[in-house]
Coordinates of N, CA, C and O in Angstrom, one line a residue:
M25 N 0.8 -1.2 0.0 CA 0.0 0.0 0.0 C 0.9 1.2 0.0 O 0.6 2.2 -0.7
L26 N 1.9 1.2 0.8 CA 2.8 2.4 0.9 C 3.6 2.5 -0.5 O 3.7 3.6 -1.0
G27 N 4.0 1.4 -1.0 CA 4.7 1.5 -2.3 C 3.8 2.1 -3.4 O 4.3 2.9 -4.2
A28 N 2.5 1.7 -3.4 CA 1.6 2.3 -4.4 C 1.4 3.8 -4.2 O 1.4 4.6 -5.1
E29 N 1.3 4.2 -2.9 CA 1.1 5.6 -2.6 C 2.3 6.4 -3.0 O 2.2 7.5 -3.5
I30 N 3.5 5.9 -2.9 CA 4.7 6.6 -3.3 C 4.8 6.6 -4.9 O 5.0 7.7 -5.4
A31 N 4.5 5.5 -5.5 CA 4.6 5.4 -7.0 C 3.6 6.4 -7.7 O 3.9 7.0 -8.7
V32 N 2.4 6.6 -7.1 CA 1.4 7.5 -7.8 C 1.9 8.9 -7.7 O 1.4 9.8 -8.4
R33 N 2.8 9.2 -6.7 CA 3.3 10.6 -6.6 C 4.5 10.9 -7.5 O 4.9 12.0 -7.6
R34 N 5.0 9.8 -8.1 CA 6.1 10.0 -9.1 C 7.3 10.8 -8.6 O 7.7 11.8 -9.2
P35 N 7.9 10.4 -7.5 CA 8.9 11.2 -6.9 C 10.3 11.2 -7.7 O 11.2 11.9 -7.4
G36 N 10.4 10.3 -8.6 CA 11.6 10.1 -9.4 C 12.5 9.1 -8.6 O 12.4 8.9 -7.4
G37 N 13.4 8.5 -9.4 CA 14.4 7.6 -8.8 C 13.9 6.2 -8.5 O 14.5 5.4 -7.9
I38 N 12.6 6.0 -8.9 CA 12.1 4.6 -8.7 C 12.3 3.8 -10.0 O 11.9 4.2 -11.1
A39 N 12.9 2.7 -9.9 CA 13.2 1.8 -11.1 C 12.0 0.9 -11.4 O 11.7 0.6 -12.5
S40 N 11.3 0.4 -10.3 CA 10.2 -0.5 -10.5 C 9.3 -0.5 -9.2 O 9.7 0.1 -8.2
L41 N 8.2 -1.1 -9.3 CA 7.3 -1.2 -8.2 C 6.9 -2.7 -8.0 O 6.4 -3.3 -9.0
S42 N 7.0 -3.2 -6.8 CA 6.6 -4.6 -6.5 C 5.4 -4.4 -5.5 O 5.6 -3.8 -4.4
I43 N 4.3 -5.0 -5.9 CA 3.1 -5.0 -5.0 C 2.9 -6.5 -4.6 O 2.6 -7.3 -5.3
C44 N 3.2 -6.7 -3.3 CA 3.2 -8.1 -2.8 C 2.0 -8.3 -1.8 O 2.0 -7.7 -0.7
N45 N 1.1 -9.0 -2.3 CA -0.1 -9.4 -1.4 C -0.8 -8.2 -0.8 O -1.2 -8.2 0.3
S46 N -1.1 -7.3 -1.7 CA -1.6 -6.0 -1.2 C -2.9 -5.6 -2.0 O -2.9 -5.9 -3.2
P47 N -3.8 -4.9 -1.4 CA -5.0 -4.5 -2.1 C -4.8 -3.1 -2.7 O -4.0 -2.3 -2.2
A48 N -5.6 -2.8 -3.7 CA -5.7 -1.4 -4.2 C -6.7 -0.6 -3.5 O -6.6 0.7 -3.6
S49 N -7.5 -1.2 -2.6 CA -8.4 -0.4 -1.8 C -8.8 -1.3 -0.6 O -8.9 -2.5 -0.8
M50 N -9.1 -0.6 0.5 CA -9.6 -1.4 1.7 C -11.0 -1.9 1.5 O -11.4 -2.9 2.0
Q51 N -11.8 -1.2 0.7 CA -13.2 -1.7 0.4 C -13.1 -3.0 -0.3 O -13.8 -4.0 0.0
L52 N -12.2 -3.1 -1.3 CA -12.0 -4.4 -2.0 C -11.5 -5.5 -1.0 O -11.9 -6.6 -1.1
W53 N -10.6 -5.1 -0.2 CA -10.0 -6.0 0.8 C -11.1 -6.5 1.7 O -11.2 -7.8 2.0
V54 N -12.0 -5.7 2.2 CA -13.1 -6.1 3.1 C -14.0 -7.0 2.4 O -14.5 -8.0 2.9
E55 N -14.4 -6.6 1.2 CA -15.3 -7.5 0.4 C -14.7 -8.8 0.1 O -15.4 -9.9 0.2
G56 N -13.4 -8.9 -0.2 CA -12.7 -10.2 -0.4 C -12.7 -11.0 0.9 O -12.9 -12.2 0.9
A57 N -12.4 -10.3 2.0 CA -12.4 -11.0 3.3 C -13.8 -11.6 3.6 O -13.9 -12.7 4.2
A58 N -14.9 -10.8 3.3 CA -16.2 -11.3 3.5 C -16.5 -12.6 2.7 O -17.1 -13.5 3.2
E59 N -16.0 -12.6 1.5 CA -16.2 -13.8 0.7 C -15.4 -15.0 1.3 O -16.0 -16.1 1.3
L60 N -14.2 -14.8 1.8 CA -13.5 -15.8 2.4 C -14.1 -16.3 3.7 O -14.1 -17.5 4.1
R61 N -14.6 -15.3 4.5 CA -15.3 -15.7 5.8 C -16.5 -16.5 5.5 O -16.8 -17.4 6.3
A62 N -17.2 -16.3 4.4 CA -18.4 -17.0 4.1 C -18.1 -18.5 3.8 O -19.0 -19.3 3.8
Q63 N -16.8 -18.8 3.6 CA -16.4 -20.2 3.3 C -15.9 -20.9 4.6 O -15.6 -22.1 4.5
L64 N -15.8 -20.2 5.7 CA -15.4 -20.8 6.9 C -16.5 -21.6 7.5 O -17.7 -21.4 7.2
P65 N -16.2 -22.6 8.4 CA -17.3 -23.3 9.0 C -18.3 -22.4 9.7 O -17.9 -21.3 10.2
A66 N -19.5 -22.8 9.8 CA -20.6 -22.0 10.3 C -20.4 -21.6 11.7 O -20.6 -20.4 12.1
D67 N -19.8 -22.4 12.6 CA -19.6 -22.1 14.0 C -18.5 -21.0 14.1 O -18.6 -20.1 14.9
V68 N -17.5 -21.0 13.2 CA -16.4 -20.0 13.2 C -17.0 -18.7 12.7 O -16.8 -17.7 13.4
Q69 N -17.8 -18.7 11.7 CA -18.5 -17.5 11.2 C -19.3 -16.9 12.3 O -19.3 -15.7 12.6
A70 N -20.1 -17.7 13.0 CA -21.0 -17.2 14.1 C -20.2 -16.6 15.2 O -20.6 -15.5 15.7
A71 N -19.1 -17.2 15.6 CA -18.2 -16.7 16.7 C -17.7 -15.3 16.3 O -17.7 -14.4 17.1
L72 N -17.2 -15.2 15.0 CA -16.6 -13.9 14.6 C -17.7 -12.8 14.6 O -17.5 -11.8 15.2
T73 N -18.8 -13.1 14.0 CA -19.9 -12.1 14.0 C -20.4 -11.7 15.3 O -20.6 -10.5 15.6
R74 N -20.6 -12.7 16.2 CA -21.1 -12.5 17.5 C -20.2 -11.5 18.3 O -20.6 -10.6 18.9
H75 N -18.9 -11.8 18.3 CA -17.9 -11.1 19.1 C -17.7 -9.7 18.5 O -17.5 -8.7 19.2
E76 N -17.7 -9.6 17.2 CA -17.5 -8.3 16.5 C -18.7 -7.4 16.9 O -18.5 -6.2 17.2
A77 N -19.9 -7.9 16.9 CA -21.1 -7.1 17.2 C -21.1 -6.7 18.7 O -21.5 -5.6 19.1
A78 N -20.6 -7.6 19.6 CA -20.5 -7.3 21.0 C -19.3 -6.5 21.4 O -19.2 -6.0 22.5
G79 N -18.3 -6.3 20.5 CA -17.1 -5.6 20.8 C -16.1 -6.4 21.7 O -15.3 -5.9 22.4
T80 N -16.3 -7.7 21.6 CA -15.5 -8.6 22.5 C -14.4 -9.4 21.7 O -14.3 -10.6 21.7
V81 N -13.7 -8.6 20.9 CA -12.7 -9.2 19.9 C -11.5 -9.8 20.6 O -10.6 -10.4 20.0
E82 N -11.4 -9.6 21.9 CA -10.2 -10.2 22.7 C -10.7 -11.5 23.4 O -9.8 -12.1 24.0
D83 N -11.9 -11.8 23.3 CA -12.4 -13.1 23.8 C -11.7 -14.3 23.2 O -11.5 -14.3 22.0
P84 N -11.3 -15.3 24.0 CA -10.6 -16.4 23.5 C -11.3 -17.1 22.3 O -10.7 -17.6 21.4
E85 N -12.6 -17.2 22.4 CA -13.4 -17.8 21.3 C -13.2 -17.0 20.0 O -13.0 -17.6 18.9
Y86 N -13.2 -15.7 20.1 CA -13.0 -14.9 18.9 C -11.6 -15.1 18.3 O -11.4 -15.2 17.1
V87 N -10.6 -15.1 19.2 CA -9.2 -15.2 18.8 C -9.0 -16.6 18.2 O -8.4 -16.7 17.1
A88 N -9.7 -17.6 18.7 CA -9.6 -19.0 18.1 C -10.2 -19.0 16.7 O -9.7 -19.6 15.7
A89 N -11.3 -18.3 16.5 CA -12.0 -18.2 15.2 C -11.2 -17.5 14.2 O -11.1 -17.8 13.1
T90 N -10.5 -16.4 14.7 CA -9.6 -15.6 13.9 C -8.5 -16.5 13.4 O -8.1 -16.4 12.2
Q91 N -8.0 -17.4 14.2 CA -6.9 -18.3 13.9 C -7.3 -19.2 12.7 O -6.5 -19.5 11.9
V92 N -8.5 -19.6 12.7 CA -9.0 -20.5 11.6 C -8.8 -19.7 10.2 O -8.3 -20.3 9.3
F93 N -9.2 -18.5 10.2 CA -9.1 -17.7 9.0 C -7.6 -17.5 8.7 O -7.2 -17.7 7.5
Y94 N -6.8 -17.2 9.7 CA -5.3 -17.0 9.4 C -4.7 -18.3 8.9 O -3.8 -18.2 8.0
E95 N -5.0 -19.4 9.4 CA -4.4 -20.7 8.9 C -4.8 -21.0 7.5 O -4.1 -21.7 6.8
R96 N -5.9 -20.5 7.0 CA -6.3 -20.7 5.6 C -5.8 -19.7 4.7 O -5.5 -20.0 3.6
H97 N -5.8 -18.4 5.1 CA -5.6 -17.3 4.2 C -4.4 -16.3 4.5 O -4.1 -15.5 3.7
V98 N -3.8 -16.5 5.7 CA -2.7 -15.6 6.0 C -1.4 -16.3 6.0 O -0.4 -15.9 5.4
C99 N -1.3 -17.5 6.7 CA -0.1 -18.3 6.6 C -0.4 -19.8 6.8 O -0.9 -20.2 7.9
R100 N -0.2 -20.6 5.8 CA -0.6 -21.9 5.8 C 0.4 -22.9 6.3 O 0.2 -24.1 6.3
V101 N 1.6 -22.4 6.8 CA 2.6 -23.3 7.3 C 2.3 -23.6 8.7 O 1.9 -22.8 9.5
V102 N 2.3 -24.9 9.0 CA 2.1 -25.4 10.4 C 3.3 -26.2 10.9 O 3.8 -27.1 10.2
P103 N 3.8 -25.8 12.0 CA 3.4 -24.6 12.8 C 3.8 -23.3 12.1 O 4.6 -23.3 11.2
M104 N 3.2 -22.3 12.5 CA 3.5 -21.0 12.0 C 5.0 -20.7 12.1 O 5.6 -21.0 13.1
P105 N 5.6 -20.1 11.0 CA 7.0 -19.8 11.1 C 7.4 -18.8 12.2 O 6.5 -18.0 12.6
A106 N 8.6 -19.0 12.7 CA 9.0 -18.1 13.9 C 8.9 -16.6 13.5 O 8.5 -15.8 14.4
D107 N 9.2 -16.3 12.2 CA 9.2 -14.9 11.8 C 7.7 -14.3 12.0 O 7.5 -13.2 12.4
F108 N 6.8 -15.1 11.6 CA 5.4 -14.7 11.6 C 4.9 -14.6 13.1 O 4.3 -13.6 13.5
V109 N 5.3 -15.6 13.9 CA 4.9 -15.6 15.3 C 5.5 -14.4 16.0 O 4.9 -13.7 16.8
A110 N 6.8 -14.1 15.7 CA 7.4 -12.9 16.3 C 6.8 -11.6 15.9 O 6.6 -10.7 16.8
S111 N 6.4 -11.5 14.6 CA 5.8 -10.2 14.2 C 4.4 -10.1 14.9 O 4.1 -9.0 15.3
E112 N 3.7 -11.2 14.9 CA 2.4 -11.1 15.6 C 2.5 -10.8 17.1 O 1.7 -10.0 17.6
A113 N 3.5 -11.3 17.7 CA 3.7 -11.0 19.2 C 4.1 -9.6 19.4 O 3.6 -8.9 20.3
Q114 N 4.9 -9.0 18.5 CA 5.3 -7.6 18.6 C 4.1 -6.7 18.4 O 3.9 -5.7 19.1
M115 N 3.2 -7.1 17.5 CA 2.0 -6.3 17.2 C 1.1 -6.4 18.5 O 0.5 -5.4 18.9
E116 N 1.0 -7.5 19.0 CA 0.1 -7.7 20.2 C 0.7 -7.0 21.4 O 0.0 -6.4 22.3
A117 N 2.0 -6.9 21.5 CA 2.7 -6.2 22.6 C 2.5 -4.7 22.6 O 2.3 -4.1 23.6
E118 N 2.4 -4.2 21.3 CA 2.2 -2.8 21.1 C 1.3 -2.6 19.9 O 1.7 -2.4 18.8
P119 N 0.0 -2.8 20.1 CA -1.0 -2.8 19.0 C -1.5 -1.5 18.5 O -2.3 -1.4 17.6
T120 N -1.0 -0.4 19.1 CA -1.5 0.9 18.8 C -1.6 1.2 17.3 O -2.6 1.6 16.8
V121 N -0.5 1.1 16.6 CA -0.4 1.4 15.2 C -1.4 0.5 14.4 O -2.2 1.0 13.6
Y122 N -1.2 -0.8 14.5 CA -2.0 -1.7 13.7 C -3.5 -1.5 14.0 O -4.3 -1.4 13.1
H123 N -3.9 -1.5 15.3 CA -5.3 -1.4 15.6 C -5.8 0.0 15.2 O -7.0 0.1 14.8
T124 N -5.1 1.0 15.3 CA -5.5 2.3 14.9 C -5.7 2.4 13.4 O -6.7 3.0 12.9
M125 N -4.8 1.9 12.7 CA -4.9 2.0 11.2 C -5.8 0.9 10.6 O -6.5 1.2 9.6
N126 N -5.7 -0.3 11.1 CA -6.5 -1.4 10.5 C -7.7 -1.8 11.3 O -8.8 -1.9 10.8
G127 N -7.4 -2.2 12.5 CA -8.5 -2.8 13.4 C -7.9 -4.0 14.1 O -6.7 -4.2 14.2
P128 N -8.7 -4.8 14.7 CA -8.2 -5.9 15.6 C -7.5 -7.1 14.8 O -6.8 -7.9 15.4
N129 N -7.8 -7.2 13.5 CA -7.2 -8.3 12.7 C -7.3 -8.0 11.3 O -7.7 -6.9 10.9
E130 N -6.9 -8.9 10.4 CA -6.8 -8.7 9.0 C -8.2 -8.5 8.3 O -8.2 -8.0 7.2
F131 N -9.2 -9.0 8.9 CA -10.5 -9.0 8.1 C -11.6 -8.1 8.8 O -12.7 -7.9 8.2
H132 N -11.4 -7.6 10.0 CA -12.3 -6.7 10.7 C -11.7 -5.3 10.6 O -11.1 -4.9 11.6
V133 N -11.8 -4.7 9.5 CA -11.1 -3.4 9.3 C -12.0 -2.2 9.7 O -13.0 -1.9 9.0
I134 N -11.7 -1.7 10.8 CA -12.5 -0.6 11.4 C -11.6 0.6 11.7 O -12.0 1.6 12.3
G135 N -10.3 0.6 11.3 CA -9.4 1.6 11.6 C -9.4 2.8 10.6 O -10.2 2.8 9.7
S136 N -8.4 3.6 10.7 CA -8.3 4.8 9.9 C -8.1 4.5 8.4 O -8.4 5.4 7.6
L137 N -7.6 3.3 8.1 CA -7.4 3.0 6.7 C -8.6 2.4 6.0 O -8.6 2.0 4.9
R138 N -9.7 2.3 6.8 CA -10.9 1.6 6.2 C -11.4 2.2 4.9 O -12.1 1.5 4.1
D139 N -11.2 3.5 4.7 CA -11.6 4.1 3.4 C -10.5 4.3 2.4 O -10.7 5.0 1.4
W140 N -9.3 3.8 2.7 CA -8.2 4.0 1.8 C -8.4 3.4 0.5 O -8.9 2.2 0.3
S141 N -8.0 4.1 -0.6 CA -8.0 3.5 -1.9 C -6.9 4.3 -2.8 O -6.8 5.5 -2.6
V142 N -6.3 3.6 -3.7 CA -5.4 4.2 -4.6 C -5.9 4.0 -6.0 O -5.2 4.5 -7.0
I143 N -7.0 3.4 -6.2 CA -7.5 3.0 -7.5 C -7.6 4.2 -8.5 O -7.1 4.1 -9.6
D144 N -8.1 5.3 -8.0 CA -8.4 6.4 -8.9 C -7.1 7.1 -9.3 O -7.1 8.0 -10.1
R145 N -5.9 6.7 -8.7 CA -4.6 7.4 -9.0 C -3.6 6.4 -9.7 O -2.5 6.8 -10.0
L146 N -4.0 5.2 -9.9 CA -3.1 4.2 -10.4 C -2.6 4.6 -11.8 O -1.5 4.2 -12.2
H147 N -3.3 5.3 -12.6 CA -2.9 5.7 -13.9 C -1.6 6.6 -13.9 O -0.9 6.7 -14.9
R148 N -1.3 7.1 -12.7 CA -0.1 7.9 -12.6 C 1.2 7.1 -12.4 O 2.3 7.6 -12.6
V149 N 1.1 5.8 -12.2 CA 2.3 4.9 -12.0 C 2.9 4.8 -13.4 O 2.3 4.3 -14.3
D150 N 4.2 5.1 -13.4 CA 4.9 5.1 -14.7 C 6.2 4.3 -14.7 O 7.1 4.5 -15.4
V151 N 6.2 3.3 -13.8 CA 7.3 2.4 -13.7 C 6.8 0.9 -13.9 O 5.7 0.6 -13.6
P152 N 7.7 0.1 -14.3 CA 7.3 -1.4 -14.4 C 6.8 -1.9 -13.1 O 7.4 -1.6 -12.0
T153 N 5.7 -2.6 -13.1 CA 5.1 -3.0 -11.9 C 4.8 -4.5 -11.9 O 4.4 -5.0 -12.9
F154 N 5.1 -5.1 -10.8 CA 4.9 -6.6 -10.6 C 4.0 -6.8 -9.4 O 4.3 -6.3 -8.3
V155 N 2.9 -7.5 -9.6 CA 2.0 -7.8 -8.5 C 2.0 -9.3 -8.2 O 1.9 -10.1 -9.2
V156 N 2.2 -9.6 -7.0 CA 2.2 -11.1 -6.6 C 1.2 -11.3 -5.5 O 1.0 -10.4 -4.6
A157 N 0.7 -12.5 -5.4 CA -0.2 -13.0 -4.4 C -0.2 -14.5 -4.3 O 0.4 -15.1 -5.2
G158 N -0.8 -15.0 -3.3 CA -0.9 -16.5 -3.2 C -2.3 -16.9 -3.6 O -3.2 -16.2 -3.6
E159 N -2.3 -18.2 -4.0 CA -3.6 -18.8 -4.5 C -4.7 -18.7 -3.4 O -5.8 -18.5 -3.8
H160 N -4.3 -18.9 -2.2 CA -5.3 -18.9 -1.1 C -5.2 -17.6 -0.3 O -5.7 -17.5 0.9
D161 N -4.6 -16.6 -0.8 CA -4.3 -15.3 -0.2 C -5.6 -14.6 0.3 O -6.6 -14.6 -0.4
E162 N -5.5 -13.9 1.4 CA -6.6 -13.0 1.8 C -6.6 -11.8 0.9 O -7.7 -11.2 0.8
A163 N -5.5 -11.5 0.2 CA -5.5 -10.5 -0.9 C -6.1 -11.3 -2.1 O -5.3 -11.8 -2.9
T164 N -7.4 -11.3 -2.2 CA -8.0 -12.0 -3.3 C -7.7 -11.4 -4.6 O -7.4 -10.2 -4.6
P165 N -7.9 -12.1 -5.7 CA -7.6 -11.4 -7.0 C -8.4 -10.1 -7.2 O -7.8 -9.2 -7.8
T166 N -9.6 -10.0 -6.8 CA -10.3 -8.8 -6.9 C -9.7 -7.6 -6.2 O -9.7 -6.5 -6.7
T167 N -8.9 -7.9 -5.1 CA -8.3 -6.8 -4.4 C -7.1 -6.2 -5.1 O -6.8 -5.0 -5.0
W168 N -6.4 -7.0 -5.9 CA -5.2 -6.5 -6.6 C -5.4 -6.3 -8.1 O -4.5 -5.8 -8.7
Q169 N -6.5 -6.8 -8.6 CA -6.7 -6.6 -10.0 C -6.6 -5.2 -10.6 O -6.1 -5.0 -11.7
P170 N -7.1 -4.2 -9.8 CA -6.9 -2.8 -10.3 C -5.5 -2.4 -10.6 O -5.3 -1.7 -11.6
F171 N -4.5 -2.9 -9.9 CA -3.1 -2.7 -10.2 C -2.8 -3.2 -11.6 O -2.2 -2.5 -12.4
V172 N -3.2 -4.4 -11.9 CA -2.9 -5.0 -13.2 C -3.7 -4.4 -14.3 O -3.1 -4.2 -15.4
E173 N -4.9 -4.0 -14.1 CA -5.7 -3.4 -15.1 C -5.4 -1.9 -15.4 O -5.6 -1.5 -16.5
Q174 N -4.9 -1.2 -14.4 CA -4.8 0.3 -14.6 C -3.3 0.8 -14.7 O -3.1 1.9 -15.0
I175 N -2.4 -0.1 -14.4 CA -1.0 0.3 -14.5 C -0.5 -0.2 -15.8 O -0.5 -1.5 -16.0
P176 N 0.0 0.6 -16.7 CA 0.4 0.1 -18.1 C 1.5 -1.0 -17.9 O 2.4 -0.8 -17.2
D177 N 1.3 -2.1 -18.6 CA 2.2 -3.2 -18.7 C 2.6 -3.8 -17.3 O 3.6 -4.4 -17.2
A178 N 1.6 -3.7 -16.4 CA 1.9 -4.4 -15.1 C 1.8 -5.9 -15.3 O 1.0 -6.4 -16.1
R179 N 2.6 -6.6 -14.6 CA 2.6 -8.1 -14.7 C 2.2 -8.6 -13.3 O 2.3 -7.9 -12.3
H180 N 1.7 -9.9 -13.3 CA 1.4 -10.5 -12.0 C 1.7 -11.9 -12.0 O 2.0 -12.6 -13.0
H181 N 1.8 -12.4 -10.8 CA 2.1 -13.9 -10.6 C 1.4 -14.3 -9.3 O 1.4 -13.6 -8.3
V182 N 0.8 -15.5 -9.4 CA 0.1 -16.1 -8.3 C 0.8 -17.4 -7.9 O 1.1 -18.2 -8.8
F183 N 1.2 -17.5 -6.6 CA 2.0 -18.6 -6.1 C 1.0 -19.7 -5.8 O 0.2 -19.6 -4.9
P184 N 1.0 -20.8 -6.5 CA 0.1 -21.9 -6.3 C 0.3 -22.5 -4.8 O 1.4 -22.6 -4.4
G185 N -0.8 -22.8 -4.2 CA -0.8 -23.3 -2.8 C -0.4 -22.4 -1.7 O -0.5 -22.8 -0.5
A186 N -0.1 -21.2 -2.0 CA 0.3 -20.2 -1.0 C -0.8 -19.3 -0.5 O -1.8 -19.2 -1.2
S187 N -0.6 -18.7 0.6 CA -1.6 -17.7 1.0 C -0.9 -16.3 1.1 O -0.1 -16.0 0.3
H188 N -1.3 -15.5 2.1 CA -0.8 -14.2 2.2 C 0.7 -14.1 2.5 O 1.4 -13.2 2.0
C189 N 1.3 -15.0 3.2 CA 2.7 -15.0 3.6 C 3.5 -15.8 2.6 O 4.3 -16.7 3.0
T190 N 3.4 -15.5 1.3 CA 4.1 -16.3 0.3 C 5.6 -16.3 0.6 O 6.3 -17.3 0.3
H191 N 6.1 -15.2 1.1 CA 7.6 -15.1 1.4 C 8.0 -16.0 2.5 O 9.2 -16.4 2.5
L192 N 7.1 -16.4 3.3 CA 7.4 -17.4 4.4 C 7.0 -18.8 4.0 O 7.7 -19.8 4.4
E193 N 6.0 -19.0 3.2 CA 5.5 -20.3 2.8 C 6.4 -20.9 1.7 O 6.6 -22.1 1.7
Q194 N 6.8 -20.1 0.8 CA 7.6 -20.5 -0.4 C 8.8 -19.5 -0.6 O 8.9 -18.9 -1.6
P195 N 9.7 -19.4 0.4 CA 10.7 -18.4 0.4 C 11.6 -18.5 -0.9 O 11.9 -17.4 -1.4
E196 N 12.0 -19.7 -1.2 CA 13.0 -19.8 -2.4 C 12.3 -19.3 -3.7 O 12.8 -18.6 -4.5
E197 N 11.0 -19.8 -3.9 CA 10.3 -19.5 -5.1 C 9.9 -18.0 -5.1 O 10.0 -17.3 -6.1
F198 N 9.6 -17.4 -3.9 CA 9.3 -16.0 -3.8 C 10.5 -15.2 -4.2 O 10.4 -14.3 -5.0
R199 N 11.7 -15.5 -3.6 CA 12.9 -14.8 -4.0 C 13.2 -14.9 -5.4 O 13.7 -14.0 -6.1
R200 N 13.0 -16.1 -6.0 CA 13.4 -16.3 -7.4 C 12.5 -15.5 -8.3 O 12.9 -14.8 -9.2
V201 N 11.2 -15.5 -8.1 CA 10.2 -14.8 -8.9 C 10.3 -13.3 -8.8 O 10.5 -12.6 -9.8
V202 N 10.3 -12.8 -7.6 CA 10.4 -11.4 -7.3 C 11.8 -10.9 -7.7 O 12.0 -9.8 -8.3
G203 N 12.8 -11.7 -7.4 CA 14.2 -11.3 -7.7 C 14.4 -11.2 -9.2 O 15.2 -10.2 -9.6
A204 N 13.8 -12.0 -10.0 CA 14.0 -11.9 -11.4 C 13.4 -10.6 -12.0 O 13.9 -10.0 -12.8
F205 N 12.2 -10.3 -11.4 CA 11.6 -9.0 -11.9 C 12.5 -7.8 -11.5 O 12.7 -6.9 -12.3
L206 N 13.0 -7.8 -10.2 CA 13.8 -6.7 -9.8 C 15.1 -6.7 -10.6 O 15.5 -5.6 -11.0
A207 N 15.7 -7.8 -10.9 CA 16.9 -7.8 -11.8 C 16.7 -7.2 -13.1 O 17.5 -6.5 -13.7
D208 N 15.5 -7.5 -13.7 CA 15.1 -7.0 -15.0 C 15.0 -5.5 -15.0 O 15.2 -4.8 -16.1
H209 N 14.8 -4.9 -13.9 CA 14.6 -3.4 -13.8 C 15.6 -2.7 -12.9 O 15.4 -1.5 -12.6
D210 N 16.7 -3.4 -12.5 CA 17.7 -2.8 -11.7 C 18.4 -1.7 -12.4 O 18.7 -1.8 -13.6
A211 N 18.7 -0.6 -11.7 CA 19.5 0.5 -12.1 C 18.9 1.2 -13.4 O 19.6 1.7 -14.2
Q212 N 17.5 1.2 -13.4 CA 16.9 1.9 -14.5 C 15.8 2.9 -14.0 O 14.7 2.9 -14.4
P213 N 16.2 3.7 -13.0 CA 15.2 4.6 -12.4 C 14.7 5.6 -13.4 O 15.3 6.0 -14.3
T214 N 13.4 6.0 -13.1 CA 12.7 7.0 -13.9 C 12.9 8.4 -13.2 O 13.3 8.5 -12.1
G215 N 12.4 9.4 -13.9 CA 12.4 10.7 -13.4 C 13.7 11.3 -13.2 O 14.0 12.3 -12.7

């Protein structure tokens, strides 16, 4: 999201843009999350809805239901990689930024970014762009499709079998695919 915001401003000196597992708008993100939630077991969906309505998103039942979503669409490695666990622990230890900007988790977006969108400005991106996501990613194709459709000559790649944390789930393949794109555009800054 930050990369897209920078690229639409055309500051110069940017050789390329990589959009990794990111939405073009939070509305699309929330809509995609709702579709994925609808595929969860009924009891998990009910727990999520009940606790969100009651404002009890720290209840252990809600946290457990959130974990079901995360295991399907955020990181499919079992057990969760140490890097992911450490990042999550840091966020929980000091949740101010994440909770203020996003909300309590990846799919209940009630923070200051809830209305964020870059879609209407994507035509300004004038550097080679590569969009990647996982097959089971919470960043559903609908959320990142505007990048591909509105940025001239944008390319994309979907990692089969992966979810949101493609870099942790398939690190070698992620480095190979993204690294090849970066190498193709290294030392060719615009502006």
